[in-house]
Short mmCIF file of N, CA and C in Angstrom, two decimals:
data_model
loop_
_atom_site.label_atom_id
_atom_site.label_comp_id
_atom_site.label_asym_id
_atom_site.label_seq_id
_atom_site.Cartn_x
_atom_site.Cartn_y
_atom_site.Cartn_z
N UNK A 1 0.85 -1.17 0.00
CA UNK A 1 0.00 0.00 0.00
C UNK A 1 0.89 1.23 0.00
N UNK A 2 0.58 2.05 -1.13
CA UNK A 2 2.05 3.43 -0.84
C UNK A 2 0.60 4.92 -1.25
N UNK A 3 -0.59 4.62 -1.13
CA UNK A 3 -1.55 5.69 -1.03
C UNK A 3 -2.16 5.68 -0.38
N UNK A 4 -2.11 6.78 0.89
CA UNK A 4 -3.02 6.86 1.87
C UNK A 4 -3.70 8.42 1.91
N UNK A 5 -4.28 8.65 1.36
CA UNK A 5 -5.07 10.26 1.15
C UNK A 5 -5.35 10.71 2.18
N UNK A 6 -4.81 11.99 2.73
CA UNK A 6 -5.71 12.36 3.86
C UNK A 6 -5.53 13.91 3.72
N UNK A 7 -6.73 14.56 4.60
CA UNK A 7 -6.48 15.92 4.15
C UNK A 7 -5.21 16.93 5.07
N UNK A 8 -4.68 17.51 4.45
CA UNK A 8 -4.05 18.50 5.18
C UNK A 8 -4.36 20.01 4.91
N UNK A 9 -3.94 20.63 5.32
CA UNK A 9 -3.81 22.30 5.80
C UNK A 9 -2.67 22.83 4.83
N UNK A 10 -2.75 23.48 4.07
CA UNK A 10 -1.37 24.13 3.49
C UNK A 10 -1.03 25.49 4.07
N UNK A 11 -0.05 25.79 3.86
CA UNK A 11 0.28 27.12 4.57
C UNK A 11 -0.37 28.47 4.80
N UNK A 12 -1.13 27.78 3.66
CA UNK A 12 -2.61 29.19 3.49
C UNK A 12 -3.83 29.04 4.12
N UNK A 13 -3.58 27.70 4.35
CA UNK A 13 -4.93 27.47 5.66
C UNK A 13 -6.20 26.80 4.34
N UNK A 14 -5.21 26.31 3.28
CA UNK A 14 -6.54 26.06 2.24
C UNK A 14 -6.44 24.03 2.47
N UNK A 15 -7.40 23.53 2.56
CA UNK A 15 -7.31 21.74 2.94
C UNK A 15 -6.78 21.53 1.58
N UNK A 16 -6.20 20.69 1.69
CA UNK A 16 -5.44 19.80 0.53
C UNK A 16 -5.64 18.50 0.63
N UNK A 17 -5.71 17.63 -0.30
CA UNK A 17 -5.72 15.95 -0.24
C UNK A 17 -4.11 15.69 -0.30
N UNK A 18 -3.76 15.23 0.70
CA UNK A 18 -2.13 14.81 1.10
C UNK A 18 -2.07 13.29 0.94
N UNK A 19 -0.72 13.04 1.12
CA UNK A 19 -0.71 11.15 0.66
C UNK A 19 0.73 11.00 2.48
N UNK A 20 0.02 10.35 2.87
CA UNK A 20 0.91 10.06 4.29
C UNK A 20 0.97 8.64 4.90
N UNK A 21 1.52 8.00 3.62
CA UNK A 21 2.13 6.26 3.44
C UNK A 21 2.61 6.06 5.07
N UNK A 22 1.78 5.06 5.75
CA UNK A 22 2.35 4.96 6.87
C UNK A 22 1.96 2.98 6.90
N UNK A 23 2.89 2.08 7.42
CA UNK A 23 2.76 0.21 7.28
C UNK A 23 1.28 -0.05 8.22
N UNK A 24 1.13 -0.80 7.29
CA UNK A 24 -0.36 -1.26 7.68
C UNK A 24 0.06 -2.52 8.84
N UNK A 25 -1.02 -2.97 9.60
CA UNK A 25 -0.82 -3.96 10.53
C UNK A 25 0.52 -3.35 11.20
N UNK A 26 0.97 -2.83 11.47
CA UNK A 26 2.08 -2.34 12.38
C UNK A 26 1.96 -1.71 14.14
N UNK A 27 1.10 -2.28 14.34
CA UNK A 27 0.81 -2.03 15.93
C UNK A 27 1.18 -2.78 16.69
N UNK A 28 1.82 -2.49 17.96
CA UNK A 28 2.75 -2.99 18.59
C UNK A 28 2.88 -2.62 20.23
N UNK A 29 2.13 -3.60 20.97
CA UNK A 29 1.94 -2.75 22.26
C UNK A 29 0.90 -3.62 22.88
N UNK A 30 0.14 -2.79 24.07
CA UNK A 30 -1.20 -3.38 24.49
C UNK A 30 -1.90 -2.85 23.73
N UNK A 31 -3.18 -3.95 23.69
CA UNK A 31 -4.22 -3.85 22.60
C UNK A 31 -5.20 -3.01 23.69
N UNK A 32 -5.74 -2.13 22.58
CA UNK A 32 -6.53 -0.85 23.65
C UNK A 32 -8.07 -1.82 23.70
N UNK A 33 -8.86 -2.29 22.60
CA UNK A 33 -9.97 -2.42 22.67
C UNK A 33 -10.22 -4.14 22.94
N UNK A 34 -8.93 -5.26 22.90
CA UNK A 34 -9.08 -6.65 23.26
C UNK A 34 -8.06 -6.75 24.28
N UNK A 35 -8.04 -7.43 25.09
CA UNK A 35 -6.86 -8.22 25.76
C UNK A 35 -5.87 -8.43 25.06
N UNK A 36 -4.60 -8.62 25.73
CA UNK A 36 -3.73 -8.91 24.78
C UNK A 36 -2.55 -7.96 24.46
N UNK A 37 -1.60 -8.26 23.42
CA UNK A 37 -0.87 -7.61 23.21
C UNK A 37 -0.93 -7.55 21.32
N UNK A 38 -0.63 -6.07 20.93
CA UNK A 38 -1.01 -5.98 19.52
C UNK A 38 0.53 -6.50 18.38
N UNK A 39 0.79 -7.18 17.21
CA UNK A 39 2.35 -7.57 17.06
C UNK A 39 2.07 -8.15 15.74
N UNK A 40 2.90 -8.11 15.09
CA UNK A 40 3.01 -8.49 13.21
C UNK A 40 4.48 -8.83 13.08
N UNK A 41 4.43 -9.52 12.06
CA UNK A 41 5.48 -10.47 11.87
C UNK A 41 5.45 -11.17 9.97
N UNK A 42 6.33 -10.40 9.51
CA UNK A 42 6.47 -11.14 8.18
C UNK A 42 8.15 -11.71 8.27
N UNK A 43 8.00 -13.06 7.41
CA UNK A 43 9.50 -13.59 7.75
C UNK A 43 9.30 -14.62 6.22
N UNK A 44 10.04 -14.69 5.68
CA UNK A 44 10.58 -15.49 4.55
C UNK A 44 10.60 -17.11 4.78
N UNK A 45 9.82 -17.79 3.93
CA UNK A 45 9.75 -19.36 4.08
C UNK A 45 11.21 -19.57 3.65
N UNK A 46 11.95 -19.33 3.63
CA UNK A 46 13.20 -19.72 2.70
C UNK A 46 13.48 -21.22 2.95
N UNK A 47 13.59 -22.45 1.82
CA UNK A 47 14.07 -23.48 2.20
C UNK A 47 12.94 -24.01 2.83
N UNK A 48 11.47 -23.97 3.15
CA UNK A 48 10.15 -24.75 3.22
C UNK A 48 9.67 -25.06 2.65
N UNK A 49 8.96 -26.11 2.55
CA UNK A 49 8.04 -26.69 1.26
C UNK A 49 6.93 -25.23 0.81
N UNK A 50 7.12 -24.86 -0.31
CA UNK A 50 5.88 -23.97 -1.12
C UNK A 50 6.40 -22.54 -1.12
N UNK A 51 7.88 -22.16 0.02
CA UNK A 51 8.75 -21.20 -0.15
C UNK A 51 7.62 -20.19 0.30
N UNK A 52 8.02 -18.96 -0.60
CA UNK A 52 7.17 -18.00 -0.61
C UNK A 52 7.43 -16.73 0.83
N UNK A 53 6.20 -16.19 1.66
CA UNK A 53 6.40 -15.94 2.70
C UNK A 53 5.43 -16.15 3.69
N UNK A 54 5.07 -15.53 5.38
CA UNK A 54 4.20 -16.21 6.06
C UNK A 54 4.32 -14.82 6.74
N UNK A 55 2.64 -14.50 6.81
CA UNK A 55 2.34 -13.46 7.64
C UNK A 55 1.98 -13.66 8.54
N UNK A 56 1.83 -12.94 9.91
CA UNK A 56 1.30 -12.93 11.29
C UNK A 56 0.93 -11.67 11.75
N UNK A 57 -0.39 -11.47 11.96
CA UNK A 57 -0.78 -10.58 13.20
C UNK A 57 -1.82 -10.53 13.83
N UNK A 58 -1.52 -9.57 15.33
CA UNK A 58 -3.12 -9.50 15.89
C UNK A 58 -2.72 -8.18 16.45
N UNK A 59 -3.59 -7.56 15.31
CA UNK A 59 -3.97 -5.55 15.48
C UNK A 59 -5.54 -5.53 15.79
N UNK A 60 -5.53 -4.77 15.96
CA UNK A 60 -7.27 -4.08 15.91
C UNK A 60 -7.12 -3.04 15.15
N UNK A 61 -8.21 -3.00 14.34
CA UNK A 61 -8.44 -2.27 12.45
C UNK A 61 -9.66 -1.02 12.95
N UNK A 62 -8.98 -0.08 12.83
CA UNK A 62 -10.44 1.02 13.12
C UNK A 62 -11.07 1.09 11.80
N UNK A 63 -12.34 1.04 11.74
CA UNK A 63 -13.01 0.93 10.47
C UNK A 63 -12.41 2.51 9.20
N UNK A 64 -11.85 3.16 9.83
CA UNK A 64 -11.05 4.09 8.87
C UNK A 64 -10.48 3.54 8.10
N UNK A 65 -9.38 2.48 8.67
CA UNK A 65 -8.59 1.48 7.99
C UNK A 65 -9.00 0.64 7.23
N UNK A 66 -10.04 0.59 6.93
CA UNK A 66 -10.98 -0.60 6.83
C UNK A 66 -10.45 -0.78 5.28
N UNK A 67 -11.08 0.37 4.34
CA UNK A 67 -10.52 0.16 2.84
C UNK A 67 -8.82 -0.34 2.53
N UNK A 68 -8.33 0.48 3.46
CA UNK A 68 -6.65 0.08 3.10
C UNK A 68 -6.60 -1.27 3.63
N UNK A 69 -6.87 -1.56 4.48
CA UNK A 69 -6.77 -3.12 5.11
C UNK A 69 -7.27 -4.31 3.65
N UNK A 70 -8.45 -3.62 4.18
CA UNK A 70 -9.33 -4.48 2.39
C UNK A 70 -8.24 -4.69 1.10
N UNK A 71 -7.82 -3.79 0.87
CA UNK A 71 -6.84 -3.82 -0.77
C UNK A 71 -5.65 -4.03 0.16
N UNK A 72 -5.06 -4.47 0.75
CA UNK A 72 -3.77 -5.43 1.04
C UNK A 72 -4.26 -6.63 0.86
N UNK A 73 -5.15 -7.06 1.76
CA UNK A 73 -6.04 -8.52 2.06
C UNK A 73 -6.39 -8.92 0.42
N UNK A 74 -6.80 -8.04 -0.37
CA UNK A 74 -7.34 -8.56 -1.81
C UNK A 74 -5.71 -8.66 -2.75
N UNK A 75 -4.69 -7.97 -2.83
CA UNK A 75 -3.40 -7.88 -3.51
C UNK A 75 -2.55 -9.14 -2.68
N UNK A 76 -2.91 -9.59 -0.85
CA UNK A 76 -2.63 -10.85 -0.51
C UNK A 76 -3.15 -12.74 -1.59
N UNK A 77 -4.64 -12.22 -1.54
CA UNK A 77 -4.95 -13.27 -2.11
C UNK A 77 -4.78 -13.23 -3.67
N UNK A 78 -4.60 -12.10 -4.29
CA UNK A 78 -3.91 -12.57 -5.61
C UNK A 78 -2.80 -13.41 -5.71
N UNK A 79 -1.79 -13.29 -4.90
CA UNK A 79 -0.59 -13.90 -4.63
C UNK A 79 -0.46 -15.06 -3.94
N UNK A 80 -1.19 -15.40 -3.57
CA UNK A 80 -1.38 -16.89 -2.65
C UNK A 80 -0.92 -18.18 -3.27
N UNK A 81 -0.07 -18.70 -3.10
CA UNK A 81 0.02 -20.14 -3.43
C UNK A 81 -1.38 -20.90 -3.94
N UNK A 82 -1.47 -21.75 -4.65
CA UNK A 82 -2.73 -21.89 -5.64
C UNK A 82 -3.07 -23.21 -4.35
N UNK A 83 -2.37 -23.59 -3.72
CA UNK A 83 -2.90 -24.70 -2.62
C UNK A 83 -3.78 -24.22 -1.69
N UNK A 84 -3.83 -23.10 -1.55
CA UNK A 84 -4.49 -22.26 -0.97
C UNK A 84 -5.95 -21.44 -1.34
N UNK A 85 -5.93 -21.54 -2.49
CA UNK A 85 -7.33 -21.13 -3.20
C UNK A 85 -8.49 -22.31 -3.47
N UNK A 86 -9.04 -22.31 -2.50
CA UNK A 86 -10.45 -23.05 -3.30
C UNK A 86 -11.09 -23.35 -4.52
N UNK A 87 -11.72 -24.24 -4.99
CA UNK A 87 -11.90 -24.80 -5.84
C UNK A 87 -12.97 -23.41 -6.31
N UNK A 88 -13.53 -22.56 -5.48
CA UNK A 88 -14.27 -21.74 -6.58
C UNK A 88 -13.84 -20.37 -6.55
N UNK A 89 -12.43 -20.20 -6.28
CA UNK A 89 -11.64 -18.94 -6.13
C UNK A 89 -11.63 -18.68 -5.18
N UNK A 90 -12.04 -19.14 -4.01
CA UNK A 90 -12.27 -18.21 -2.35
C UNK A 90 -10.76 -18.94 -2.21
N UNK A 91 -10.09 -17.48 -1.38
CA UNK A 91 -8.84 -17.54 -0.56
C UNK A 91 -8.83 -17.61 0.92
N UNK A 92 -8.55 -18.30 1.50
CA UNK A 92 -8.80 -18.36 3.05
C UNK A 92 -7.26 -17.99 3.31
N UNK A 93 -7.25 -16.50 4.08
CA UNK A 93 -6.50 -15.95 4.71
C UNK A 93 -6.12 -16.26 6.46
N UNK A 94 -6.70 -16.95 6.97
CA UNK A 94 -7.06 -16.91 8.68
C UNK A 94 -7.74 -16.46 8.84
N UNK A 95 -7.99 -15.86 10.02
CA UNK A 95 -9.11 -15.70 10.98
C UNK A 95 -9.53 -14.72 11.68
N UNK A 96 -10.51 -13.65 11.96
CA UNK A 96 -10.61 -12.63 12.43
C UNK A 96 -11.50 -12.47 13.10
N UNK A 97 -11.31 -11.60 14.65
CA UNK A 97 -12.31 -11.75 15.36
C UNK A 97 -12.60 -10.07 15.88
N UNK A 98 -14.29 -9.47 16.02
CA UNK A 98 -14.45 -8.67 16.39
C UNK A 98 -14.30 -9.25 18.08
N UNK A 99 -13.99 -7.61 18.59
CA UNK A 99 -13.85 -7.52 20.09
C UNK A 99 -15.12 -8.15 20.49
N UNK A 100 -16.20 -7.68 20.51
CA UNK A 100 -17.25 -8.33 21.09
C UNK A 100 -17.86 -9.68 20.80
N UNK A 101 -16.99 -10.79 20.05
CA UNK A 101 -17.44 -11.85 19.04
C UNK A 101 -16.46 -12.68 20.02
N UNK A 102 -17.47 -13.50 20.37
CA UNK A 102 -16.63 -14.27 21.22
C UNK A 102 -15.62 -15.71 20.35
N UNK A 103 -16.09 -15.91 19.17
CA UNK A 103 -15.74 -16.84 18.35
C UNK A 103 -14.91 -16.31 17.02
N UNK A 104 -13.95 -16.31 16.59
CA UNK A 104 -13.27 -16.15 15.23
C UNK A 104 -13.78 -16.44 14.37
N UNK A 105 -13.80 -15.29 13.26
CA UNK A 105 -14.67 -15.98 11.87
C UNK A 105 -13.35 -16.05 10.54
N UNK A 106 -13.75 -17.05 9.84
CA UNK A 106 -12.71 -17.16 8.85
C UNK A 106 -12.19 -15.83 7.99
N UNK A 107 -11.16 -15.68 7.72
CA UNK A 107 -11.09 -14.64 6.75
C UNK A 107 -10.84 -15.00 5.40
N UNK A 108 -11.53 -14.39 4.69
CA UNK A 108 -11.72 -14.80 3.38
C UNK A 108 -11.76 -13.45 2.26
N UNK A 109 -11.03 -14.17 0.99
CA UNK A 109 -11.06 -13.35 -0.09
C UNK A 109 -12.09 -14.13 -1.14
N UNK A 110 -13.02 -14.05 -1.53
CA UNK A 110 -13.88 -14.05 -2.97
C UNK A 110 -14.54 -12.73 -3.73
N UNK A 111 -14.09 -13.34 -5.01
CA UNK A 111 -14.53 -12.68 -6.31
C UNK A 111 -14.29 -11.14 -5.76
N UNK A 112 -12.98 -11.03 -5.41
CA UNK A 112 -12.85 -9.83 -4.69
C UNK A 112 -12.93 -9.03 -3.87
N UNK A 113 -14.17 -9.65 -2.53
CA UNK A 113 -14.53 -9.41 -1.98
C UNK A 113 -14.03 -9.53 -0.59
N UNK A 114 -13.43 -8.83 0.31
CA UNK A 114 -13.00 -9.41 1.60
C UNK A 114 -14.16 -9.39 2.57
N UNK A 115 -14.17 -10.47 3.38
CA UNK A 115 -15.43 -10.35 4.46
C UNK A 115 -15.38 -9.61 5.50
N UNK A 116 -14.12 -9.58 5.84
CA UNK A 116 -13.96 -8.38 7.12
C UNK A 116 -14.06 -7.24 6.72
N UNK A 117 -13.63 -6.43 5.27
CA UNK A 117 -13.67 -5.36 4.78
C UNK A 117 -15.72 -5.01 5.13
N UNK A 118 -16.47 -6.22 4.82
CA UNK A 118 -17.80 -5.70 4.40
C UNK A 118 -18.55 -5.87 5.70
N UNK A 119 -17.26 -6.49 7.17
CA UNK A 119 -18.21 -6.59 8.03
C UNK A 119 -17.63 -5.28 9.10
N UNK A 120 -16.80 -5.22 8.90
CA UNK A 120 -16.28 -3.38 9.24
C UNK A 120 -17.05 -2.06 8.43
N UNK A 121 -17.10 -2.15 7.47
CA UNK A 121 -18.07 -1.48 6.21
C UNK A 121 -19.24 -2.01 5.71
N UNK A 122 -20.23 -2.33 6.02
CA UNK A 122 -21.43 -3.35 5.60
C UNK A 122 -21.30 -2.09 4.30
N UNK A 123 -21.46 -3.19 2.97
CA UNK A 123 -22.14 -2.87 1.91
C UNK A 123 -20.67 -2.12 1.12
N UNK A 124 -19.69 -2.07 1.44
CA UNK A 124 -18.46 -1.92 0.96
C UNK A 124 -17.62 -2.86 -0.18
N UNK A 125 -16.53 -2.51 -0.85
CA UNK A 125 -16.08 -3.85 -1.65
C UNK A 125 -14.55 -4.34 -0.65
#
């Protein structure tokens, strides 16, 4: 992700649409709204069966984030090892759980669509 739009102030006091690229999933600390501690982790299969790489995290996504989260998660499952894609294109990414959800729901990419993107954003792509 290297576009993140947001507005700023220019010296004239007139708003501007600014771009302020900052790493997604990068929280690192106590988790304010779950138990826990917040932490991400990308590391290189090098020398494992299917190679490639292996992501890890557990952030909490303010629905602001929601679109940028969404188009990583969708540019993830383009790239996925094909062992990994379902027989009718759905990508199963892991697992995501709202704070108040006492159970994890799968995370999933189809026909473009991420489920957490539309359950942070109902009616979103």
């Amino acid at each position: 992700m290297t576009d993140f739009p947001c507005v700023v102030v220019d010296d004239d006091g007139v708003p501007r649409v600014g771009n302020e690229p900052r790493p997604l999933l990068a929280g690192s600390g106590p988790a304010w709204r779950t138990t826990g501690a917040l932490c991400s982790a990308l590391v290189a299969r090098d020398g494992l069966p299917g190679g490639g790489w292996a992501l890890t995290s557990r952030t909490e996504i303010h629905p602001d984030e929601a679109e940028e989260v969404g188009a990583l998660l969708r540019w993830l499952a383009e790239h996925v090892h094909d062992t990994r894609r379902q027989e009718d294109g759905t990508v199963r990414l892991g697992y995501y759980r709202a704070c108040e959800d006492p159970v994890p729901s799968t995370l999933e990419v189809r026909d473009g669509r991420v489920n957490l993107t539309e359950t942070l954003l109902p009616g979103s792509r």
